[in-house]
PDB file of C-alpha atoms in Angstrom:
ATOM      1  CA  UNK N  29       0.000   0.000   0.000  1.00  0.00           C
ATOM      2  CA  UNK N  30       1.820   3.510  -1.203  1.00  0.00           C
ATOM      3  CA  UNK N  31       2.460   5.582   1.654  1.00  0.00           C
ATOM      4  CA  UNK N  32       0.420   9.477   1.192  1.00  0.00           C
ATOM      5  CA  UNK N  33       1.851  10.746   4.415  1.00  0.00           C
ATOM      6  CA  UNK N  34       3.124  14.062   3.630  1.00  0.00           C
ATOM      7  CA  UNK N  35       3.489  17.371   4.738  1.00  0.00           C
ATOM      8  CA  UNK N  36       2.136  20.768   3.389  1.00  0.00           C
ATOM      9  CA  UNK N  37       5.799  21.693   2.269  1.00  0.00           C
ATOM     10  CA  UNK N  38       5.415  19.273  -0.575  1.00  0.00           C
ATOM     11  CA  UNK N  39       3.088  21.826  -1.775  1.00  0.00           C
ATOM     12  CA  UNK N  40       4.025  24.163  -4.708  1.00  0.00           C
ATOM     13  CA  UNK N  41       1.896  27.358  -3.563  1.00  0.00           C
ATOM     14  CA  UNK N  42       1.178  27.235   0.043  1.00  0.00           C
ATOM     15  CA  UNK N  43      -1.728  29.998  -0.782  1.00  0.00           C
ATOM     16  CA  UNK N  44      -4.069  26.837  -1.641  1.00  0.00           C
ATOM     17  CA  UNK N  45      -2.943  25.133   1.333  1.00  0.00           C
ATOM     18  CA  UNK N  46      -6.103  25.356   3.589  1.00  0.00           C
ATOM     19  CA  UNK N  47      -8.218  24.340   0.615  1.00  0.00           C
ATOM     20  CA  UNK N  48      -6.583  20.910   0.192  1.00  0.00           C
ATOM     21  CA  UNK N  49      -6.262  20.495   3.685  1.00  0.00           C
ATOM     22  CA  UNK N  50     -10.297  20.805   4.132  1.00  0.00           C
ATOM     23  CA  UNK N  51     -10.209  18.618   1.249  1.00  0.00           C
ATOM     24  CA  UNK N  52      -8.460  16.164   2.865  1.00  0.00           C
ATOM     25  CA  UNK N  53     -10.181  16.727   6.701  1.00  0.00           C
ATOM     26  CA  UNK N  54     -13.210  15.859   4.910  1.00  0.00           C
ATOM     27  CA  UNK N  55     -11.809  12.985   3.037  1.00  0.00           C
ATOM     28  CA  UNK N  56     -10.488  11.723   6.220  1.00  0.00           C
ATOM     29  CA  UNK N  57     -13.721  11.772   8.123  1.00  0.00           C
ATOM     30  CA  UNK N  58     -15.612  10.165   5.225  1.00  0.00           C
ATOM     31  CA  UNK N  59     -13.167   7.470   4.846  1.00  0.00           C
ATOM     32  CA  UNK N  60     -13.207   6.618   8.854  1.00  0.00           C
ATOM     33  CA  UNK N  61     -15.857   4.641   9.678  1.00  0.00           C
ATOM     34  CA  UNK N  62     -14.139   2.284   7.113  1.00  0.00           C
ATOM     35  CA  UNK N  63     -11.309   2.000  10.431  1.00  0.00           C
ATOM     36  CA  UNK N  64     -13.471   2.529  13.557  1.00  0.00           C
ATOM     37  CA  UNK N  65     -17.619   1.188  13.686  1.00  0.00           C
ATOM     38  CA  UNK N  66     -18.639   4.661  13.406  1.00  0.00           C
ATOM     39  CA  UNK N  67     -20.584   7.509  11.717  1.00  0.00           C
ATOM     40  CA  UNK N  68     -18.702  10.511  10.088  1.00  0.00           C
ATOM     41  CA  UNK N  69     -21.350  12.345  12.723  1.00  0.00           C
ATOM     42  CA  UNK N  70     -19.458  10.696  15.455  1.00  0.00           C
ATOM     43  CA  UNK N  71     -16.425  12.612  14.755  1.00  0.00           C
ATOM     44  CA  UNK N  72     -15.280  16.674  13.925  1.00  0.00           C
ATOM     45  CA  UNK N  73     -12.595  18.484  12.074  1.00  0.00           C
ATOM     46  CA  UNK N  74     -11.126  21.806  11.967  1.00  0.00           C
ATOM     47  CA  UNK N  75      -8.500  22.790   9.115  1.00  0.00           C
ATOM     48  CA  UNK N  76      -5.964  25.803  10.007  1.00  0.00           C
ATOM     49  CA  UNK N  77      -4.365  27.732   7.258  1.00  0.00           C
ATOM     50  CA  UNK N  78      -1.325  28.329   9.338  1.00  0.00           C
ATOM     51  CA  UNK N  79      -0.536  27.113  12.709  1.00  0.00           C
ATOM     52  CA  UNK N  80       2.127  29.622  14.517  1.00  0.00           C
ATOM     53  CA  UNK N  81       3.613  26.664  16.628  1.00  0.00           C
ATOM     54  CA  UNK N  82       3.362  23.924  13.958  1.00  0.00           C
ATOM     55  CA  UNK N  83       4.341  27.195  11.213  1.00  0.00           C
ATOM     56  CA  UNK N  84       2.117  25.233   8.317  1.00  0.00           C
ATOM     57  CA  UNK N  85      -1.127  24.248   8.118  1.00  0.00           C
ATOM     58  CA  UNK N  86      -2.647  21.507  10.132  1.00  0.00           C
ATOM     59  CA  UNK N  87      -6.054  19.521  10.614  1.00  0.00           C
ATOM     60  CA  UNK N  88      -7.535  18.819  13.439  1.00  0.00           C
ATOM     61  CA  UNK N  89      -9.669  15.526  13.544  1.00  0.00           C
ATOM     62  CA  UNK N  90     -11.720  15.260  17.067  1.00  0.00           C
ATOM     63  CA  UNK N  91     -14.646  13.430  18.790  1.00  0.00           C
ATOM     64  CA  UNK N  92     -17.591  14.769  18.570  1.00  0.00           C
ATOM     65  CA  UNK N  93     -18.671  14.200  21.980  1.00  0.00           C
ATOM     66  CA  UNK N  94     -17.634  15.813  25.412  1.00  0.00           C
ATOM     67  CA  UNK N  95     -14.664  14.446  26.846  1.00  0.00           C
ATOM     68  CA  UNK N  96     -13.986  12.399  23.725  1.00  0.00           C
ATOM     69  CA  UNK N  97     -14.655   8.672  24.005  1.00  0.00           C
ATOM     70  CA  UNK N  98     -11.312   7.739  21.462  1.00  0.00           C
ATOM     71  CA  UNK N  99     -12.412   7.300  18.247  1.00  0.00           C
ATOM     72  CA  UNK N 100      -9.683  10.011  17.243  1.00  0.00           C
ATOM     73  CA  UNK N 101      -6.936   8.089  18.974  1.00  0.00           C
ATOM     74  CA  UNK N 102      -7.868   5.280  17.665  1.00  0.00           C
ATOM     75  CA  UNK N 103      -7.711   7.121  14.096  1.00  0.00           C
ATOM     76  CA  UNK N 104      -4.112   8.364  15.477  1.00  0.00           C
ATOM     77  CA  UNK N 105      -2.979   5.240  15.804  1.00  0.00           C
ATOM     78  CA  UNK N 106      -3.975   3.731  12.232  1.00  0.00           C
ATOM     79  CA  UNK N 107      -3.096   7.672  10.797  1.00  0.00           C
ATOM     80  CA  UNK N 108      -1.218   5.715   7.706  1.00  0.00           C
ATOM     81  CA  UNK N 109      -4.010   3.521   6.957  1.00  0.00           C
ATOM     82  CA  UNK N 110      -6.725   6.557   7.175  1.00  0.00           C
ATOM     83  CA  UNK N 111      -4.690   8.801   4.832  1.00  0.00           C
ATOM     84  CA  UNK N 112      -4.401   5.980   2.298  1.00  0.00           C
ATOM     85  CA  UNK N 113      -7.960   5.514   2.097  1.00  0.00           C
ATOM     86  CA  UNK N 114      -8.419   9.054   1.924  1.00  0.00           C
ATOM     87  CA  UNK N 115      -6.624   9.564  -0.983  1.00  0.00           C
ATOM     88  CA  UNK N 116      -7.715   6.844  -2.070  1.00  0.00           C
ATOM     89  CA  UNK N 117     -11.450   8.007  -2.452  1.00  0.00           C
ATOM     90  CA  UNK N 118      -9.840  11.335  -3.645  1.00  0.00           C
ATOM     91  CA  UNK N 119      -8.080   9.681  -6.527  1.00  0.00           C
ATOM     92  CA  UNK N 120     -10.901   7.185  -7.318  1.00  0.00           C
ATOM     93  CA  UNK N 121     -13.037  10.553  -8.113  1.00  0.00           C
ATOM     94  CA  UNK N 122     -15.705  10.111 -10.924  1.00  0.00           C
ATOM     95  CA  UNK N 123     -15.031  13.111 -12.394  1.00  0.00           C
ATOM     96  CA  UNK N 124     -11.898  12.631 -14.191  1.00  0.00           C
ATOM     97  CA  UNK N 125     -12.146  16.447 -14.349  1.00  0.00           C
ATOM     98  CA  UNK N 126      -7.887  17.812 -14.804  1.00  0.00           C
ATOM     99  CA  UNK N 127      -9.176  20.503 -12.944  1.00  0.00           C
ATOM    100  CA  UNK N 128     -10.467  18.679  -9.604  1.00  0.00           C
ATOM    101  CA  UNK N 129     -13.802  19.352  -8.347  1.00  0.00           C
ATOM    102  CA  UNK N 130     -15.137  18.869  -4.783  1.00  0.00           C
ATOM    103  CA  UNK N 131     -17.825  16.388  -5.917  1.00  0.00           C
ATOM    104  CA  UNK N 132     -15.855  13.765  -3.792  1.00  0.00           C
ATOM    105  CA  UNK N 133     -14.853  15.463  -0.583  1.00  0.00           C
ATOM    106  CA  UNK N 134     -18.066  17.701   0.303  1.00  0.00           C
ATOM    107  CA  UNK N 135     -19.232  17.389   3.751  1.00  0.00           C
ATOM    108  CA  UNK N 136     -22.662  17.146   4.649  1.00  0.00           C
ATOM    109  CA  UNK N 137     -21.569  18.529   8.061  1.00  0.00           C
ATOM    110  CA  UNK N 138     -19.133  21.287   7.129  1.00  0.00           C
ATOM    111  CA  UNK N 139     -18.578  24.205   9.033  1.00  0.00           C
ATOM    112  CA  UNK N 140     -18.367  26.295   6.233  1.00  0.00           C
ATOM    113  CA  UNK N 141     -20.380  25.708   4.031  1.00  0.00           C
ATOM    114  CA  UNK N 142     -18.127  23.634   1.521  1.00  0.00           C
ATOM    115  CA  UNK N 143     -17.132  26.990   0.568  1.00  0.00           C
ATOM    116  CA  UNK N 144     -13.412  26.311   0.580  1.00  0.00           C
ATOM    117  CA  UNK N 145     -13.965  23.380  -2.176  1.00  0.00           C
TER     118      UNK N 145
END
């Protein structure tokens, strides 16, 4: 299995950097319950642009319950596996589109709107 664990360096224009990490956040959180017997409405995410400590961008994946009950640690711990099938479902896209399109990472939950897609 090819390894997609990267960081946001590897990116030519760090100016699109928050888009593809939503992209990804919500690729992650669709392709989870394939790890952990969940629902994507059993967990969160949050995508920074730029974290000052971290100094690139970053996602957050969380529980979305008080106090947590370790469905993100669990994710942690198989981060390798989740990010495969993540890009995975990105890659497998429909579309076939040279441009992209968010068809395949939309959120039915997201914060924003989808906006950033």
């Amino acid at each position: 299995m090819e390894n997609h664990i990267f960081t946001f360096h590897q990116f030519y224009n760090f100016n699109h950097a928050w888009y593809v990490s939503v992209a990804i956040e919500h690729a992650m959180i669709a392709m989870a319950p394939a790890l952990a017997q969940i629902s994507r409405w059993d967990l969160g995410g949050v995508s920074i642009d730029f974290d000052p400590v971290k100094q690139q961008p970053v996602i957050y994946i969380y529980d979305a319950y008080r106090g947590g009950i370790g469905i993100s640690e669990q994710l942690y711990f198989n981060l390798t596996e989740l990010l495969n099938l993540s890009f995975k479902l990105i890659e497998s896209c429909s579309c076939k589109s040279s441009n992209g399109c968010p068809a395949c990472v939309m959120s039915p939950k997201c914060g924003n709107n989808n906006d950033p897609l």
